[in-house]
mmCIF file of C-alpha atoms and ligand atoms in Angstrom:
data_model
loop_
_atom_site.group_PDB
_atom_site.id
_atom_site.type_symbol
_atom_site.label_atom_id
_atom_site.label_comp_id
_atom_site.label_asym_id
_atom_site.label_seq_id
_atom_site.Cartn_x
_atom_site.Cartn_y
_atom_site.Cartn_z
ATOM 1 C CA MET A 1 -129.389 -85.479 36.277
ATOM 2 C CA SER A 2 -129.401 -82.367 38.512
ATOM 3 C CA ASP A 3 -132.534 -80.216 38.815
ATOM 4 C CA PHE A 4 -130.773 -77.551 36.814
ATOM 5 C CA ALA A 5 -129.559 -79.861 34.094
ATOM 6 C CA ALA A 6 -133.040 -81.320 33.607
ATOM 7 C CA LEU A 7 -134.877 -77.962 33.339
ATOM 8 C CA TRP A 8 -132.146 -76.384 31.218
ATOM 9 C CA ALA A 9 -132.417 -79.313 28.753
ATOM 10 C CA GLU A 10 -135.984 -78.335 28.058
ATOM 11 C CA ILE A 11 -134.944 -74.901 26.524
ATOM 12 C CA VAL A 12 -131.363 -75.376 25.419
ATOM 13 C CA ALA A 13 -132.101 -76.066 21.784
ATOM 14 C CA VAL A 14 -134.577 -73.230 21.264
ATOM 15 C CA GLY A 15 -133.213 -70.687 18.804
ATOM 16 C CA ARG A 16 -129.798 -72.375 18.525
ATOM 17 C CA SER A 17 -128.180 -72.375 15.143
ATOM 18 C CA ALA A 18 -125.837 -75.014 13.733
ATOM 19 C CA ASP A 19 -122.736 -73.034 14.864
ATOM 20 C CA GLY A 20 -123.966 -73.074 18.473
ATOM 21 C CA GLY A 21 -124.995 -69.362 18.423
ATOM 22 C CA TYR A 22 -128.575 -68.340 19.403
ATOM 23 C CA ARG A 23 -130.860 -65.998 17.590
ATOM 24 C CA ARG A 24 -133.864 -65.386 19.699
ATOM 25 C CA TYR A 25 -135.148 -61.917 18.744
ATOM 26 C CA ALA A 26 -137.986 -60.605 20.944
ATOM 27 C CA LEU A 27 -141.475 -61.700 19.832
ATOM 28 C CA THR A 28 -140.175 -63.961 17.074
ATOM 29 C CA PRO A 29 -140.913 -67.763 17.135
ATOM 30 C CA PRO A 30 -137.995 -68.967 19.311
ATOM 31 C CA GLU A 31 -138.712 -66.233 21.919
ATOM 32 C CA LEU A 32 -142.443 -66.965 21.705
ATOM 33 C CA THR A 33 -141.741 -70.684 22.356
ATOM 34 C CA LEU A 34 -139.782 -69.739 25.507
ATOM 35 C CA ARG A 35 -142.745 -67.613 26.644
ATOM 36 C CA ASP A 36 -145.032 -70.552 26.251
ATOM 37 C CA TRP A 37 -142.641 -72.646 28.175
ATOM 38 C CA PHE A 38 -142.680 -69.906 30.908
ATOM 39 C CA ARG A 39 -146.465 -70.069 31.011
ATOM 40 C CA GLY A 40 -146.228 -73.892 31.346
ATOM 41 C CA GLN A 41 -143.694 -73.657 34.202
ATOM 42 C CA ALA A 42 -145.851 -71.151 36.022
ATOM 43 C CA GLY A 43 -148.891 -73.317 35.541
ATOM 44 C CA ARG A 44 -147.274 -76.333 36.921
ATOM 45 C CA ARG A 45 -146.370 -74.429 40.066
ATOM 46 C CA GLY A 46 -149.848 -72.996 40.449
ATOM 47 C CA MET A 47 -148.687 -69.456 39.669
ATOM 48 C CA THR A 48 -150.897 -66.752 38.114
ATOM 49 C CA VAL A 49 -149.448 -65.446 34.799
ATOM 50 C CA THR A 50 -150.048 -61.826 33.761
ATOM 51 C CA GLU A 51 -148.747 -59.649 30.910
ATOM 52 C CA ASP A 52 -148.239 -55.950 31.591
ATOM 53 C CA GLY A 53 -149.304 -54.581 28.152
ATOM 54 C CA ASN A 54 -145.693 -53.801 27.294
ATOM 55 C CA GLY A 55 -144.642 -57.314 26.334
ATOM 56 C CA ASN A 56 -143.285 -58.297 29.759
ATOM 57 C CA LEU A 57 -144.573 -61.589 31.271
ATOM 58 C CA PHE A 58 -144.959 -62.282 34.913
ATOM 59 C CA ALA A 59 -145.681 -65.287 37.048
ATOM 60 C CA TRP A 60 -147.000 -64.719 40.591
ATOM 61 C CA CYS A 61 -146.893 -66.633 43.812
ATOM 62 C CA GLY A 62 -149.788 -64.646 45.400
ATOM 63 C CA GLU A 63 -151.764 -61.694 44.231
ATOM 64 C CA PRO A 64 -150.243 -59.905 41.204
ATOM 65 C CA TRP A 65 -148.576 -56.668 42.297
ATOM 66 C CA ALA A 66 -149.474 -57.293 46.039
ATOM 67 C CA PRO A 67 -147.532 -54.919 48.262
ATOM 68 C CA GLY A 68 -144.236 -56.420 49.361
ATOM 69 C CA THR A 69 -143.782 -58.659 46.421
ATOM 70 C CA VAL A 70 -140.155 -59.636 45.501
ATOM 71 C CA LEU A 71 -139.596 -59.898 41.739
ATOM 72 C CA THR A 72 -136.848 -61.953 40.210
ATOM 73 C CA GLY A 73 -136.187 -62.842 36.535
ATOM 74 C CA SER A 74 -134.448 -61.801 33.436
ATOM 75 C CA HIS A 75 -135.035 -62.093 29.607
ATOM 76 C CA PHE A 76 -135.350 -64.644 26.825
ATOM 77 C CA ASP A 77 -134.216 -62.626 23.855
ATOM 78 C CA SER A 78 -130.633 -62.796 22.551
ATOM 79 C CA VAL A 79 -128.332 -60.865 20.371
ATOM 80 C CA PRO A 80 -127.832 -62.474 16.888
ATOM 81 C CA GLY A 81 -125.289 -65.271 17.286
ATOM 82 C CA GLY A 82 -125.468 -64.919 21.079
ATOM 83 C CA GLY A 83 -124.771 -67.341 23.934
ATOM 84 C CA GLY A 84 -127.414 -69.554 25.554
ATOM 85 C CA TYR A 85 -127.133 -68.245 29.116
ATOM 86 C CA ASP A 86 -127.448 -64.456 28.703
ATOM 87 C CA GLY A 87 -131.019 -64.095 29.890
ATOM 88 C CA PRO A 88 -132.685 -67.505 30.131
ATOM 89 C CA LEU A 89 -130.365 -68.529 32.991
ATOM 90 C CA GLY A 90 -132.038 -65.947 35.262
ATOM 91 C CA ILE A 91 -135.515 -67.281 34.506
ATOM 92 C CA VAL A 92 -134.697 -71.010 34.681
ATOM 93 C CA SER A 93 -132.937 -70.368 37.959
ATOM 94 C CA ALA A 94 -135.872 -68.433 39.270
ATOM 95 C CA PHE A 95 -138.294 -71.320 38.777
ATOM 96 C CA LEU A 96 -135.812 -73.694 40.414
ATOM 97 C CA ALA A 97 -135.110 -71.292 43.306
ATOM 98 C CA LEU A 98 -138.832 -71.079 43.965
ATOM 99 C CA ASP A 99 -138.963 -74.867 44.223
ATOM 100 C CA ARG A 100 -136.384 -74.751 46.982
ATOM 101 C CA ILE A 101 -138.435 -72.352 49.115
ATOM 102 C CA ALA A 102 -140.614 -74.184 51.588
ATOM 103 C CA SER A 103 -143.686 -71.945 51.343
ATOM 104 C CA PRO A 104 -143.017 -69.224 48.766
ATOM 105 C CA ARG A 105 -145.213 -66.147 49.168
ATOM 106 C CA ASN A 106 -145.150 -62.682 47.539
ATOM 107 C CA LEU A 107 -142.744 -63.863 44.984
ATOM 108 C CA ALA A 108 -142.919 -63.200 41.226
ATOM 109 C CA ILE A 109 -140.903 -64.183 38.227
ATOM 110 C CA GLY A 110 -140.494 -61.748 35.188
ATOM 111 C CA ALA A 111 -139.541 -62.225 31.605
ATOM 112 C CA PHE A 112 -138.670 -58.823 30.248
ATOM 113 C CA VAL A 113 -139.132 -58.209 26.549
ATOM 114 C CA GLU A 114 -136.406 -56.964 24.137
ATOM 115 C CA GLU A 115 -133.557 -56.629 26.729
ATOM 116 C CA GLU A 116 -130.829 -56.826 24.103
ATOM 117 C CA GLY A 117 -132.383 -54.266 21.727
ATOM 118 C CA GLY A 118 -131.369 -56.789 19.083
ATOM 119 C CA ARG A 119 -134.612 -56.442 17.201
ATOM 120 C CA PHE A 120 -135.852 -52.862 17.802
ATOM 121 C CA GLY A 121 -132.666 -51.081 18.694
ATOM 122 C CA VAL A 122 -133.337 -49.914 22.251
ATOM 123 C CA PRO A 123 -132.078 -52.277 24.975
ATOM 124 C CA CYS A 124 -134.163 -53.019 28.082
ATOM 125 C CA LEU A 125 -137.192 -51.872 26.163
ATOM 126 C CA GLY A 126 -139.639 -53.816 28.406
ATOM 127 C CA SER A 127 -138.244 -52.553 31.689
ATOM 128 C CA ARG A 128 -137.946 -48.942 30.256
ATOM 129 C CA LEU A 129 -141.620 -49.090 29.312
ATOM 130 C CA MET A 130 -142.791 -50.451 32.630
ATOM 131 C CA THR A 131 -140.845 -47.956 34.596
ATOM 132 C CA GLY A 132 -141.844 -45.020 32.368
ATOM 133 C CA ALA A 133 -138.215 -44.472 31.030
ATOM 134 C CA ILE A 134 -139.499 -44.431 27.481
ATOM 135 C CA THR A 135 -142.791 -43.223 26.204
ATOM 136 C CA PRO A 136 -145.197 -45.886 24.738
ATOM 137 C CA ALA A 137 -145.499 -43.877 21.543
ATOM 138 C CA ARG A 138 -141.692 -43.881 20.961
ATOM 139 C CA ALA A 139 -141.460 -47.549 21.827
ATOM 140 C CA ALA A 140 -144.447 -48.382 19.465
ATOM 141 C CA ALA A 141 -142.747 -46.734 16.546
ATOM 142 C CA LEU A 142 -139.353 -48.493 16.833
ATOM 143 C CA THR A 143 -138.771 -50.577 13.757
ATOM 144 C CA ASP A 144 -136.884 -53.807 13.140
ATOM 145 C CA ARG A 145 -134.849 -54.571 10.120
ATOM 146 C CA ASP A 146 -137.822 -55.635 8.067
ATOM 147 C CA GLY A 147 -139.815 -52.506 8.870
ATOM 148 C CA ILE A 148 -142.067 -54.041 11.459
ATOM 149 C CA THR A 149 -142.799 -51.776 14.352
ATOM 150 C CA PHE A 150 -142.645 -52.806 18.037
ATOM 151 C CA GLY A 151 -146.337 -51.934 18.266
ATOM 152 C CA GLU A 152 -147.113 -54.202 15.395
ATOM 153 C CA ALA A 153 -145.027 -57.051 16.792
ATOM 154 C CA LEU A 154 -146.759 -56.682 20.168
ATOM 155 C CA GLY A 155 -150.178 -56.415 18.455
ATOM 156 C CA SER A 156 -151.062 -53.107 20.294
ATOM 157 C CA THR A 157 -149.597 -49.823 21.492
ATOM 158 C CA PRO A 158 -147.638 -50.594 24.720
ATOM 159 C CA THR A 159 -149.376 -49.379 27.826
ATOM 160 C CA GLY A 160 -146.285 -47.901 29.560
ATOM 161 C CA GLN A 161 -145.585 -47.268 33.136
ATOM 162 C CA ILE A 162 -147.049 -49.800 35.691
ATOM 163 C CA SER A 163 -148.273 -48.232 38.894
ATOM 164 C CA GLY A 164 -147.779 -51.502 40.788
ATOM 165 C CA ILE A 165 -144.019 -51.247 40.456
ATOM 166 C CA SER A 166 -143.984 -49.151 43.610
ATOM 167 C CA HIS A 167 -145.477 -52.118 45.396
ATOM 168 C CA LEU A 168 -142.474 -54.354 44.713
ATOM 169 C CA SER A 169 -140.082 -54.550 47.721
ATOM 170 C CA ALA A 170 -137.106 -55.750 45.717
ATOM 171 C CA PHE A 171 -135.948 -56.989 42.403
ATOM 172 C CA VAL A 172 -133.184 -59.546 41.939
ATOM 173 C CA GLU A 173 -131.732 -60.599 38.557
ATOM 174 C CA LEU A 174 -129.484 -63.617 38.329
ATOM 175 C CA HIS A 175 -127.288 -63.452 35.208
ATOM 176 C CA ILE A 176 -124.315 -65.158 33.633
ATOM 177 C CA GLU A 177 -121.131 -63.187 34.358
ATOM 178 C CA GLN A 178 -120.074 -61.700 30.941
ATOM 179 C CA GLY A 179 -116.434 -60.696 31.463
ATOM 180 C CA ARG A 180 -113.454 -62.286 33.070
ATOM 181 C CA ALA A 181 -114.147 -61.034 36.514
ATOM 182 C CA LEU A 182 -115.473 -63.880 38.552
ATOM 183 C CA ASP A 183 -113.499 -66.866 39.710
ATOM 184 C CA VAL A 184 -115.868 -68.355 42.196
ATOM 185 C CA PRO A 185 -119.323 -69.762 41.319
ATOM 186 C CA VAL A 186 -121.462 -66.785 42.385
ATOM 187 C CA GLY A 187 -120.895 -63.129 42.817
ATOM 188 C CA VAL A 188 -123.009 -60.085 43.710
ATOM 189 C CA GLY A 189 -123.382 -57.018 41.401
ATOM 190 C CA SER A 190 -122.235 -53.535 42.539
ATOM 191 C CA ALA A 191 -122.746 -51.356 39.555
ATOM 192 C CA ILE A 192 -123.290 -51.086 35.787
ATOM 193 C CA TRP A 193 -121.075 -48.905 33.651
ATOM 194 C CA PRO A 194 -122.974 -46.064 31.969
ATOM 195 C CA HIS A 195 -123.327 -46.911 28.239
ATOM 196 C CA GLY A 196 -125.251 -46.061 25.078
ATOM 197 C CA ARG A 197 -125.768 -46.547 21.408
ATOM 198 C CA TRP A 198 -125.094 -43.836 18.891
ATOM 199 C CA ARG A 199 -126.223 -44.156 15.238
ATOM 200 C CA MET A 200 -123.679 -42.420 13.035
ATOM 201 C CA GLU A 201 -124.678 -41.642 9.465
ATOM 202 C CA PHE A 202 -121.901 -40.716 6.976
ATOM 203 C CA ALA A 203 -123.285 -39.320 3.774
ATOM 204 C CA GLY A 204 -121.108 -38.988 0.656
ATOM 205 C CA ALA A 205 -121.561 -39.236 -3.161
ATOM 206 C CA GLY A 206 -122.389 -42.572 -4.748
ATOM 207 C CA ASP A 207 -120.384 -43.063 -7.869
ATOM 208 C CA HIS A 208 -118.659 -45.612 -10.205
ATOM 209 C CA ALA A 209 -115.935 -47.638 -8.592
ATOM 210 C CA GLY A 210 -113.953 -47.960 -11.880
ATOM 211 C CA THR A 211 -114.210 -44.488 -13.365
ATOM 212 C CA THR A 212 -114.116 -42.034 -10.468
ATOM 213 C CA ARG A 213 -110.714 -40.645 -9.882
ATOM 214 C CA MET A 214 -109.469 -41.147 -6.270
ATOM 215 C CA THR A 215 -109.160 -37.403 -5.892
ATOM 216 C CA ASP A 216 -112.725 -36.766 -6.907
ATOM 217 C CA ARG A 217 -114.428 -39.071 -4.458
ATOM 218 C CA ARG A 218 -116.565 -38.267 -1.481
ATOM 219 C CA ASP A 219 -116.503 -41.714 0.002
ATOM 220 C CA PRO A 220 -118.332 -42.074 3.349
ATOM 221 C CA MET A 221 -116.759 -45.569 3.889
ATOM 222 C CA LEU A 222 -113.435 -43.819 4.320
ATOM 223 C CA THR A 223 -114.735 -41.436 6.954
ATOM 224 C CA PHE A 224 -116.433 -44.435 8.648
ATOM 225 C CA ALA A 225 -113.342 -46.544 8.686
ATOM 226 C CA HIS A 226 -111.245 -43.680 10.204
ATOM 227 C CA THR A 227 -114.049 -43.152 12.823
ATOM 228 C CA VAL A 228 -113.941 -46.785 13.858
ATOM 229 C CA LEU A 229 -110.154 -46.631 14.271
ATOM 230 C CA ALA A 230 -110.482 -43.290 16.139
ATOM 231 C CA ALA A 231 -113.026 -44.808 18.550
ATOM 232 C CA ASN A 232 -110.775 -47.801 19.256
ATOM 233 C CA GLU A 233 -107.788 -45.473 19.940
ATOM 234 C CA GLU A 234 -109.713 -43.023 22.079
ATOM 235 C CA ALA A 235 -111.309 -45.824 24.170
ATOM 236 C CA ARG A 236 -107.910 -47.413 24.831
ATOM 237 C CA LEU A 237 -106.396 -44.083 25.776
ATOM 238 C CA ILE A 238 -108.935 -43.378 28.546
ATOM 239 C CA GLY A 239 -109.741 -46.891 29.609
ATOM 240 C CA ALA A 240 -113.202 -47.057 28.159
ATOM 241 C CA HIS A 241 -114.847 -49.518 25.690
ATOM 242 C CA ALA A 242 -115.921 -48.676 22.153
ATOM 243 C CA THR A 243 -117.301 -51.036 19.574
ATOM 244 C CA VAL A 244 -118.874 -50.739 16.124
ATOM 245 C CA GLY A 245 -120.624 -54.094 15.700
ATOM 246 C CA ARG A 246 -123.292 -53.189 13.206
ATOM 247 C CA VAL A 247 -122.855 -51.435 9.881
ATOM 248 C CA GLN A 248 -124.986 -50.760 6.732
ATOM 249 C CA ALA A 249 -123.729 -49.360 3.422
ATOM 250 C CA GLU A 250 -125.890 -47.986 0.641
ATOM 251 C CA PRO A 251 -126.354 -49.161 -2.023
ATOM 252 C CA ASN A 252 -123.999 -51.957 -0.778
ATOM 253 C CA ALA A 253 -122.595 -52.740 -4.173
ATOM 254 C CA THR A 254 -119.128 -53.974 -4.764
ATOM 255 C CA ASN A 255 -118.531 -51.781 -7.712
ATOM 256 C CA ALA A 256 -120.081 -48.481 -6.413
ATOM 257 C CA ILE A 257 -118.667 -45.922 -3.964
ATOM 258 C CA PRO A 258 -121.345 -45.922 -1.248
ATOM 259 C CA SER A 259 -123.618 -42.906 -0.927
ATOM 260 C CA MET A 260 -124.234 -43.630 2.710
ATOM 261 C CA VAL A 261 -122.656 -45.686 5.525
ATOM 262 C CA ARG A 262 -124.470 -46.158 8.833
ATOM 263 C CA GLY A 263 -122.601 -47.513 11.825
ATOM 264 C CA TRP A 264 -123.703 -47.951 15.381
ATOM 265 C CA LEU A 265 -121.229 -46.980 18.120
ATOM 266 C CA ASP A 266 -121.643 -48.836 21.404
ATOM 267 C CA ALA A 267 -119.629 -47.013 24.020
ATOM 268 C CA ARG A 268 -119.158 -47.652 27.688
ATOM 269 C CA ALA A 269 -116.996 -46.390 30.491
ATOM 270 C CA ALA A 270 -116.778 -46.807 34.277
ATOM 271 C CA ASP A 271 -118.241 -43.347 34.889
ATOM 272 C CA THR A 272 -120.267 -40.758 33.006
ATOM 273 C CA ALA A 273 -117.510 -38.165 32.801
ATOM 274 C CA THR A 274 -115.252 -40.610 30.957
ATOM 275 C CA LEU A 275 -118.037 -41.771 28.636
ATOM 276 C CA ASP A 276 -118.825 -38.201 27.746
ATOM 277 C CA ARG A 277 -115.147 -37.533 27.034
ATOM 278 C CA LEU A 278 -115.020 -40.565 24.813
ATOM 279 C CA LEU A 279 -118.077 -39.454 22.836
ATOM 280 C CA GLU A 280 -116.760 -35.913 22.438
ATOM 281 C CA SER A 281 -113.386 -37.087 21.130
ATOM 282 C CA VAL A 282 -114.829 -39.660 18.758
ATOM 283 C CA ILE A 283 -117.342 -37.121 17.224
ATOM 284 C CA LYS A 284 -114.655 -34.430 16.987
ATOM 285 C CA ARG A 285 -112.286 -36.750 15.071
ATOM 286 C CA ALA A 286 -115.165 -38.069 12.891
ATOM 287 C CA THR A 287 -116.217 -34.515 12.060
ATOM 288 C CA GLU A 288 -112.650 -33.441 11.194
ATOM 289 C CA ARG A 289 -112.263 -36.575 8.927
ATOM 290 C CA ALA A 290 -115.542 -35.834 7.285
ATOM 291 C CA GLY A 291 -114.273 -32.380 6.426
ATOM 292 C CA ARG A 292 -111.337 -33.816 4.640
ATOM 293 C CA ASP A 293 -113.353 -36.498 2.889
ATOM 294 C CA GLY A 294 -116.123 -34.126 1.720
ATOM 295 C CA THR A 295 -118.721 -36.197 3.529
ATOM 296 C CA GLU A 296 -121.320 -35.314 6.105
ATOM 297 C CA LEU A 297 -121.754 -36.826 9.611
ATOM 298 C CA SER A 298 -124.879 -36.945 11.712
ATOM 299 C CA VAL A 299 -125.129 -38.612 15.028
ATOM 300 C CA VAL A 300 -128.268 -39.720 16.822
ATOM 301 C CA ALA A 301 -128.237 -41.132 20.366
ATOM 302 C CA GLU A 302 -130.582 -44.126 20.138
ATOM 303 C CA SER A 303 -130.340 -45.081 23.855
ATOM 304 C CA VAL A 304 -128.213 -43.820 26.738
ATOM 305 C CA THR A 305 -128.192 -45.526 30.129
ATOM 306 C CA ASP A 306 -126.788 -43.669 33.088
ATOM 307 C CA GLU A 307 -124.383 -45.120 35.641
ATOM 308 C CA VAL A 308 -126.120 -47.569 37.910
ATOM 309 C CA ALA A 309 -125.063 -48.216 41.464
ATOM 310 C CA PHE A 310 -127.008 -51.063 43.000
ATOM 311 C CA ASP A 311 -128.208 -50.718 46.547
ATOM 312 C CA THR A 312 -124.924 -50.953 48.454
ATOM 313 C CA GLU A 313 -126.338 -52.134 51.708
ATOM 314 C CA LEU A 314 -128.368 -54.842 49.934
ATOM 315 C CA ALA A 315 -125.354 -55.981 48.008
ATOM 316 C CA ARG A 316 -123.287 -56.276 51.246
ATOM 317 C CA ARG A 317 -126.042 -58.144 52.929
ATOM 318 C CA LEU A 318 -126.365 -60.579 50.048
ATOM 319 C CA SER A 319 -122.629 -61.101 49.780
ATOM 320 C CA ALA A 320 -122.453 -61.943 53.497
ATOM 321 C CA LEU A 321 -125.472 -64.264 53.211
ATOM 322 C CA LEU A 322 -123.658 -66.126 50.429
ATOM 323 C CA GLY A 323 -120.434 -66.550 52.481
ATOM 324 C CA ASP A 324 -118.659 -63.405 51.453
ATOM 325 C CA ALA A 325 -119.382 -63.652 47.761
ATOM 326 C CA PRO A 326 -117.313 -61.168 45.715
ATOM 327 C CA ILE A 327 -119.084 -57.885 44.840
ATOM 328 C CA LEU A 328 -118.274 -56.802 41.290
ATOM 329 C CA PRO A 329 -119.338 -54.226 38.647
ATOM 330 C CA THR A 330 -120.182 -55.088 35.045
ATOM 331 C CA GLY A 331 -119.904 -53.328 31.674
ATOM 332 C CA ALA A 332 -123.006 -55.165 30.456
ATOM 333 C CA GLY A 333 -126.485 -53.605 30.610
ATOM 334 C CA HIS A 334 -129.445 -55.398 32.445
ATOM 335 C CA ASP A 335 -133.084 -54.732 33.203
ATOM 336 C CA ALA A 336 -131.880 -54.651 36.815
ATOM 337 C CA GLY A 337 -130.161 -51.367 35.931
ATOM 338 C CA VAL A 338 -133.449 -49.756 34.731
ATOM 339 C CA MET A 339 -135.412 -51.276 37.707
ATOM 340 C CA SER A 340 -132.879 -50.020 40.168
ATOM 341 C CA SER A 341 -134.098 -46.407 40.056
ATOM 342 C CA HIS A 342 -137.621 -47.583 41.282
ATOM 343 C CA VAL A 343 -136.972 -50.649 43.428
ATOM 344 C CA PRO A 344 -134.137 -51.808 45.709
ATOM 345 C CA THR A 345 -132.296 -54.033 43.173
ATOM 346 C CA ALA A 346 -129.540 -56.628 43.374
ATOM 347 C CA MET A 347 -127.895 -58.881 40.866
ATOM 348 C CA LEU A 348 -126.267 -62.340 41.258
ATOM 349 C CA PHE A 349 -123.661 -63.298 38.698
ATOM 350 C CA VAL A 350 -122.817 -67.035 37.854
ATOM 351 C CA ARG A 351 -119.244 -67.737 36.862
ATOM 352 C CA ASN A 352 -118.553 -67.974 33.098
ATOM 353 C CA PRO A 353 -115.349 -69.985 32.609
ATOM 354 C CA THR A 354 -114.703 -68.731 29.062
ATOM 355 C CA GLY A 355 -115.355 -65.131 29.979
ATOM 356 C CA VAL A 356 -116.992 -64.801 26.525
ATOM 357 C CA SER A 357 -120.570 -63.473 26.020
ATOM 358 C CA HIS A 358 -122.718 -62.336 23.162
ATOM 359 C CA ALA A 359 -120.978 -65.175 21.266
ATOM 360 C CA PRO A 360 -121.446 -68.935 21.175
ATOM 361 C CA ALA A 361 -118.492 -69.596 23.536
ATOM 362 C CA GLU A 362 -120.407 -68.146 26.491
ATOM 363 C CA GLY A 363 -120.718 -70.912 29.084
ATOM 364 C CA ALA A 364 -121.307 -72.038 32.701
ATOM 365 C CA SER A 365 -120.904 -75.411 34.321
ATOM 366 C CA ASN A 366 -124.014 -77.207 35.681
ATOM 367 C CA GLU A 367 -122.453 -77.169 39.097
ATOM 368 C CA ASP A 368 -122.074 -73.409 39.063
ATOM 369 C CA CYS A 369 -125.610 -72.999 37.784
ATOM 370 C CA GLU A 370 -126.803 -75.196 40.643
ATOM 371 C CA ALA A 371 -124.945 -72.964 43.033
ATOM 372 C CA GLY A 372 -126.614 -69.992 41.375
ATOM 373 C CA VAL A 373 -130.032 -71.544 42.015
ATOM 374 C CA GLU A 374 -129.209 -72.290 45.588
ATOM 375 C CA ALA A 375 -127.847 -68.680 46.165
ATOM 376 C CA LEU A 376 -130.991 -67.208 44.498
ATOM 377 C CA ALA A 377 -133.185 -69.326 46.711
ATOM 378 C CA ARG A 378 -131.401 -68.132 49.884
ATOM 379 C CA VAL A 379 -131.575 -64.551 48.694
ATOM 380 C CA LEU A 380 -135.272 -64.605 47.881
ATOM 381 C CA GLU A 381 -135.974 -66.369 51.166
ATOM 382 C CA SER A 382 -134.105 -63.662 53.081
ATOM 383 C CA LEU A 383 -136.061 -60.879 51.246
ATOM 384 C CA THR A 384 -139.615 -62.234 51.702
HETATM 385 C C1 GLV B 401 -126.696 -56.262 27.042
HETATM 386 O O1 GLV B 401 -126.252 -57.453 27.248
HETATM 387 C C2 GLV B 401 -125.691 -55.253 26.730
HETATM 388 O O2 GLV B 401 -124.948 -54.894 27.582
HETATM 389 O O3 GLV B 401 -125.679 -54.867 25.607
HETATM 390 MN MN1 MN B 402 -126.809 -59.495 26.621
HETATM 391 MN MN1 MN B 403 -128.730 -60.200 29.541
HETATM 392 MN MN1 MN B 404 -121.889 -50.059 -15.874
#
C-alpha cells in the first residue's frame, strides 16, 4: 500500500453514511474524532499541538508562531452529504509531505474549524476569526439548526485575531479540485471567485390549503419559487453561478399555505461587478414578484467573500517548481482565500476525475494524491 493509501485508510470511514456521503459538521463527533487523529499524528512526529482559542488546531515543527513559519493545512468539516476529500485531503497530505522533508523546520499544519459553514452558517469561520475578519461576539452567537451557539459548541467565547499570524511567512493549502478544470494530477491556484450567502425570507399569510380561494392567497412559496427560477436565469445570462440549496418552510405542513419561506441564495461570479449585478437583478425580480403575490421579502447577507487573487509571483514560482503545473482559478471558497489578505498564500489542487464535489461522487486516485503529497513536500521545502 502507498503511504497515502495507508494514512487515508485511517480516516476514510469517519462520518461516512451508507450512501457514501459524509456528514462531518464542525465540533460534532466525527469531526472531533478527526481532531483526535490529528493530535495523534502530530504526537507521533514529535510536533507540538496548540489550539488558538477559536477552534483551530495547529501542529508545529518548531516553536509555535516562530517568525518565518510556513503553515499548511485545510479543514475536517464537510457539508451534509459531502465528499470525503474536500478538506481532509489537505491535512493528510500535509503530514505525509512533512515525512518527505529531510529535516523539517519552521513548518506547521493547521486544521481550521467550520470551513464549510455547514453547521453555523458562516464559511471559513475559523480563519475569519483568527484573521479578525469576524468579531468573536458575532461568531459566538451564530447558531446551528438545534439552537446551539458556536460559543457553546466551542465551550467558550472565541478569542479572535491571532497576533502571531503576521509571523507566518506563507500559507499553502492543498485541496481536491472541485470543478472540471484540471486534467493533470496537480495544479496551482490563481484566484477565488467572489461569493456569498444571502438569507431570503418571504413572509405571507398562512391559511388552509383546501378552503382558501387561489385568488385570496398570499403564498410565499410562490414568490420563493419564482425567485429561484429568476436567480437561475439571471446567473446563466451573465455567466455567474446561483444556487438555492437550503430551504425552510413554516409551518411546513402539506395542507397549509406557508406563512414563511426561508431560502439561502449562494451566488458567485468571476468578478465583483458581475456578482453585484446578479444580486441586484435577483432581488429586483423577487421584490416585483412579492408585490404581485402580496408577500414581503427581506434579504440578509450572512457572509460575503471578496474576490481573491493569490500571490501571482508565488503561484508562478510554484508552477515552475512543479514542472509547469497549470495555474487555475476556482469558484469554491477556502481558508486560503481568507488567509491571503494577511500572508503570502498559495493553493495546490489535486485532480478530481469526476469533477463532482460537495456530493459523494467527489474523488481522486491514490496516484494523484501521492503526486499531491510529493508536490506539497517540494513546495514546503522551497518555502522554508
Ligand atoms: C466551500 O467549499 C464553498 O465554496 O462553499
Ligand atoms: Mn467545500
Ligand atoms: Mn474545502
Ligand atoms: Mn381542519
